[in-house]
Every structure is written in structure tokens, then in C-alpha cells.
Amino acid sequence: MASRMEGADGLATLAGDWVDYAIDAAQRLVLVADVLRQRGNQYVEHAVLGRPPVLAFDYDQVMDGRDLPRPCNYQLLRIRPAPGQAADPGKRPIMVIDPRAGHGPGIGGFKADSQIGLALRHGYPCYFVSFLPEPVPGQTIQDVAHAEGAFLEAVIARHPEAEDRPVVIGNCQAGWAVAILGAAAPDLMSVVVLNGAPLSYWSGEIGRNPMRYLGGLLGGSWLAALAGDLGNGRFDGASLVSNFEFLDPANTLWKKPYNLYANIDTEAPRFLDFERWWGGHFLLNKAEIGTIAEDLFIGNRLAGGDIAGSGGRHVELRAITAPIVVFCSKGDNITPPQQALNWIMEVYEDVADIRANGQVIVYLLHESIGHLGIFVSATVAKREHHAIIDNLDVISTLPPGLYEMEVGEMEVGRADGEHWQVRFTRRDFADLRALAGSRREEAYFLPVARVSAFNRLLYETYLSPWVRAASNEPVAESLRRANPSRVNRYAWSDINPLMAGFRALAEETRRWRRVADADNLFRRAERRAGDLIAGWLDHCRDWRDHAFEAAFYASYMPLCALMLNEQRTIEAANAARRAQRHREAADRLTRRAVQQLDDGGVAEAVLRALLYLTRRRTRLDADRFRLIEAALARSPHFAGLDSRTVRRMVRQQVEVLTADEAAATAALGRMAATAEDRREVLAVIDGIAAEIGAADSALRDDLEHIRRILAEPAGPAATPPGHPAVPVPAAAARRGRPKPGGTPPLH
């Protein structure tokens, strides 16, 4: 910059920069106003059309929740593959469920690089659970859960040739619904994916996660009930959107509008696409928002097993039998990793409890992306979501336990398409505790739940009847239309007479567009000023959040001290319940293992031996998994078995090895009863051992132990105690059952 201002021409250069910048800045103002006009028109048009889902894909309606015995405003849509794509009938379907937290449906598929887009590219039949702008009168969260269960049953019925049950992806608040449904109807899903889902809402990090304090500072859920009464029994989702915007004023007030202004020539399409979803405000019934606020947010009852399901039974997350994938981010201030992961420690005693319960939990941790980026970022879709969908078979076949999924570099040029390098690393509760921190502050949220319940009772008893008597639909609609988010969009649309002529002015501006150079002195000063404004707003946000946090702890510290004994009693009861559930799961595991000790033939013996050989490994590369899968596919003993059967066989062998490793390995000689069977088992094992690392001394010792056992048909062998940790893949047919002796096709 200094070189531009040196010499006799410095003043002329400065004047030229000013002229260029002034013209550019004025033109950008006109173009931004026109984009806001388009946003307003888009909002009006979307409302006229009934606010359909903002999907970038064509779809057909399969079921309408309003026709169910327990009606609700949900719908099941089948996503049509794009031209040149085809759904493989042998692959399990994928069903995506979006959050109903103020916005409309579609965030899981509003662009090509999205969860739905990736599922279609991988050849999976894809379904989407949508919902209408207004709820059915009287519908509840339980009605929605019943509808989603009916949708899953319909999807299963439509795909009789599929290799397994559907994969269900729940985004944000929808993750609660998916978890509840998975616990209530565990046989309907093969994999559960929870993206940014806060299942442990009390958790977080002091100084970083202020949203969890709002319920306590506002006195609990009574304000949600008041808003529902003012809305004539319906809660305006625009209020939830305003809360999200309130969390990051720098982004709301400056970063987002300035980014549009600074990059108006390229940013408009992306801005309008996002705003079409962000401005789609939907309604909830008072009972629905009450359940969400009281039970899930403030009460944190899902992780504690206190949510009532069908028939009065409580929903326990340990009842989920499908593998669970949790995707969260350290940069997410709405659903931080603690809220996404701490439920594991509240539900299970330790990793041994997870194994005894036959559960697989995989978590994927992003370092920096924000909450919305988990769902809308093309970069995240191309990397993390791609890696999850690409490795569903690996995830489905992992032995029970806790794993971290780590995504490496992209592999290109492969015959079977693009793949990310992925590995699964065994984790323990110590790793979760390192992420969770001390968790001492969670004791303050028990009095918040008590205060909220008391205030809600007072409101419903004394104030609610008067508010409902004064409210009616015209009043409620007037309040909704007066919401600043709606007023802003209406004011900038063509229904405002003052906007007449902006379209023509913008077209003329584009015709004579004059862009200032990137190194223009005044353009650089503008960017610097923008950074200062954003930094100042961030500073104000931090002061505000610290003030909220201090006010929260100061307000509830006396109550927390008074309720200390109750807190300890609850913690002791929860610990006792976890221990009891662990003992019950371990007893069931032992009984099943005894019954299955000698069950099976060559295929089961191969799987048990492989699990024994790989039990010491703490990491599994997905590519190595596929090598093992290909080796097993060459064995005729796995031909004719579908992948779901092989996965069940793997789980059975894990159970036997976990219960009694010495007895399980000693039984290999009885499972491979003939000399020919034992030779076949050893041939497969030797081939795979070379693939997974024959240079490993521990592996060589274990392999020699297997050889000695198989040399004696029923000879028992003593081995040091251990437990399997690394999976063996399903080498089964993916597109139907091949004839005996054939090689099962692979993905």
C-alpha cells in the first residue's frame, strides 16, 4: 500500500481509489437492497405455496401423518434420485429427520452437497421426514414419535430386498426424537446417526455455553406456556429463531449482512438459499413446546430415563440396539460436545457396561465448525457426512464398545469412487471425562428444574385461564405478523410500495457495475473497520454471557446448597441403577455366551478366531476392514449369507469371547469338527493375518495359539484373559443372496 502512495502521483492515486471505492460502495448498497427485496419476495412466495420443504431434490409423498390414528402434521417423502443416479434395492434405506425448532424442514437436503445428496450418490434409497407449518390441534411429541415409527415400518415394507433395516439420521432437536424412537422400537433401525443433538442439556463448559442458563434466568418454562397461550394454543417458531440469533449478535447484526455487502457479486445465491430455510417460521402446539422446554431442555429427563413413553413405560437410551453415531463439534455453542456425549456416562457404568449391553457407540468430533455448519456446510457434508455414509458397513459390524471415528485424507482415483481415510479408535470413559470437564456446575440445574416446575404450576393455575380468555386467533395472528423477523421480510418485499423501482435500479447498476480493486486503500480500510465492529460486538457478547453466567450462579447458589442432600441422593440412586443395569446386562451376556459356546461351523469359527486375533488392536482402518471383507468373500462358507446375518454372527462371537475368552477359543476345535474344516479355518486366518500385520509379535503368538487349538479337535487351551476390541467385517452379499459356492458381491 505504501508503494501506491509514494511519489508525485500519490495524491492522484488516492483520489482515484476514492472515486473507484465510492462508486463500488454505492453500487453494492443498491445490489444488497435488491437481494433483500428478493429475500422478501421469496418469503412471501414460500408462504403462499404453504411453506413446502426447502429440498433441492424432487420427491413423492408416501405417507401423511394427518391420516394416522394419532394424527400429526408430519409427512414421509421419498426422494427421487437425480438423473444418472439409481437407488440400489439391495441397500438399506436412509431416512433423514430435520429439527422442528422454529424453522421448516429441508436443512438435511437443501443443496447437492448435503446428507440427502450424499446418500443418493452412494446409491441408497433415501427418505425424508417433513412437517407442515401448523400442527394438528392437540398433537403431542408422543404423537410425532408414533408417526415416525409408522413411517419407518412403511419404509421397511417398501424395501423387502434391503440388506438391513433403515439408517436414521436425526439433526439437532430431531436427534431427541430419533433416540426416543430407537429406545421404544429398537428393531426398526440398523444405525442411528445423531448430528448436533443435545441429549444432556445440563452439560457444557463454564464461560462458553450460555444458552443452557436461559431457562434458569427466565424462571423456567412458564414463558413458553405464556407464549403458547398468547398464540391461541400455538407457539411461534420465530421466537426460537430469535433466540438463536440472540446468541451471536456479531453474526446477526454485522458479519452476515456485511459478508453479503462485501461479496455481493458472488454471495447472493448462497444467501438467498440459506434465508429460504432460515426465514421459514413454523408453529408448534403449546403442549409440544412445553414438553421440549420442561422435559428435555430444563428437566434433562431423557438421559436420566425419566421420559414417559407408550404405555407409561419410561424411555431408556440403553434400550437402543442399533449402533449409534454421534457427530458434534467443539465450535458449537448451541450443542457443545458435552451435551452431545455426556449422556453416555449417565446411561452406562463404563465401557464394559456398553459391551455387556451389546451396544456400539461411535463419536465424531469436529474441531471448529459451528452448530449450523454441522448441517449446512458443504465442506462438512463432503468430509464428515461423506465419511459416515461411506462407512456404514464398518460401523454396523463393529463389536460392542466406544469408538472415536477419525477422518484423514481423501483418496481419489479409486475404481469404487472417492473415499476418506477413516479409522476407528477404541475410547474409554476417561476420554469422555477429559472432554466433559468437572461437571460440578450441573448441580445448579436441579434447582432450576424445581423452580421451573413450580412457576409453571403457578402460571397454569392462576394466569393461564385469563390469558387464554383474552386471546383468540385474530390476536394471535396479529402478534405473529408483528414479529420483527417477519416485519423485516415483508418490509423489503414488493408488497411494500416503497420498494417499487428497486429491481430496475439494480438491473441498471449491474449493467454499469464497477468493482474496486482488492488492494484499494478505502476497500482495505472498510474491511479493517468491519473487523473492528465484529470484534467489538463479540466483546459485548462475551461480557453479556459472563454477566448471565454470574447472575445464574448467584441466583441458584443458595438453592443448590439447600438441595445438596437431594442432589447426592439422586446421584446415588442413578449410580445404583446404572450398576444394577450393568449386572443384569452382564448376566444376560453370560447366559447367552454359555448357550452359544459350541454353536456354529467353519464360518463362526473363522469369525471367532479373527476377533480373538484382533482383540489387542485399538485402531481399525476402514481400508483394512475392506481388505478383510474381500478375503472373507472368497470363502464359500460365507456365500449365501446376507450382511445382516453375518453381523449377527459377529455379535454372537463377541459375546462368547467377552464372557470367557479361554473357553471360547478352546471351543474352536469342536466348531471346526473335521480336519478339512480346521484346514479351511487356518487357510482363511493365515491369509487375513498377512493383511492385518503378520509382523506384529503379539499377533504371531495369538496365531500360534489358534493353530495349536485347531491341531487338537476338542483340546482345551488356556489363554490370558482379554476382550475383543476390533471388528471383523461382514463379508456378505449386498445385492441379494448368491448361490452357494459363489462370491458375495461387495459395495
PDB file of N, CA and C in Angstrom, residues 48 81 106 114 137 279 441 456 558 648 716:
ATOM      1  N   VAL A  48     -47.130 -18.421   0.440  1.00  0.00           N
ATOM      2  CA  VAL A  48     -48.284 -18.660  -0.426  1.00  0.00           C
ATOM      3  C   VAL A  48     -48.345 -20.117  -0.856  1.00  0.00           C
ATOM      4  N   PRO A  81     -34.026 -40.086  -7.037  1.00  0.00           N
ATOM      5  CA  PRO A  81     -32.633 -39.931  -7.470  1.00  0.00           C
ATOM      6  C   PRO A  81     -32.536 -38.941  -8.631  1.00  0.00           C
ATOM      7  N   GLY A 106     -35.939 -29.321   5.671  1.00  0.00           N
ATOM      8  CA  GLY A 106     -35.160 -29.281   4.444  1.00  0.00           C
ATOM      9  C   GLY A 106     -33.684 -29.065   4.626  1.00  0.00           C
ATOM     10  N   SER A 114     -25.139 -32.392   0.630  1.00  0.00           N
ATOM     11  CA  SER A 114     -25.894 -32.492   1.879  1.00  0.00           C
ATOM     12  C   SER A 114     -26.029 -33.960   2.239  1.00  0.00           C
ATOM     13  N   PRO A 137     -54.347 -29.744  15.720  1.00  0.00           N
ATOM     14  CA  PRO A 137     -54.804 -29.392  17.067  1.00  0.00           C
ATOM     15  C   PRO A 137     -54.707 -30.582  18.028  1.00  0.00           C
ATOM     16  N   GLY A 279     -35.725 -18.297   7.196  1.00  0.00           N
ATOM     17  CA  GLY A 279     -36.911 -17.479   7.386  1.00  0.00           C
ATOM     18  C   GLY A 279     -38.211 -18.240   7.334  1.00  0.00           C
ATOM     19  N   GLU A 441     -20.780 -27.926  37.910  1.00  0.00           N
ATOM     20  CA  GLU A 441     -21.818 -26.898  37.785  1.00  0.00           C
ATOM     21  C   GLU A 441     -23.182 -27.477  37.449  1.00  0.00           C
ATOM     22  N   ARG A 456     -44.288 -22.970  36.598  1.00  0.00           N
ATOM     23  CA  ARG A 456     -45.245 -23.433  35.580  1.00  0.00           C
ATOM     24  C   ARG A 456     -46.589 -23.758  36.235  1.00  0.00           C
ATOM     25  N   PRO A 558     -27.778 -20.409  46.529  1.00  0.00           N
ATOM     26  CA  PRO A 558     -28.450 -20.783  47.799  1.00  0.00           C
ATOM     27  C   PRO A 558     -29.332 -22.017  47.653  1.00  0.00           C
ATOM     28  N   ARG A 648     -24.928 -60.360  12.750  1.00  0.00           N
ATOM     29  CA  ARG A 648     -25.430 -61.029  13.953  1.00  0.00           C
ATOM     30  C   ARG A 648     -24.444 -62.103  14.407  1.00  0.00           C
ATOM     31  N   PRO A 716      -8.880 -78.371  25.125  1.00  0.00           N
ATOM     32  CA  PRO A 716      -8.976 -77.042  25.732  1.00  0.00           C
ATOM     33  C   PRO A 716      -7.613 -76.371  25.786  1.00  0.00           C
TER      34      PRO A 716
END
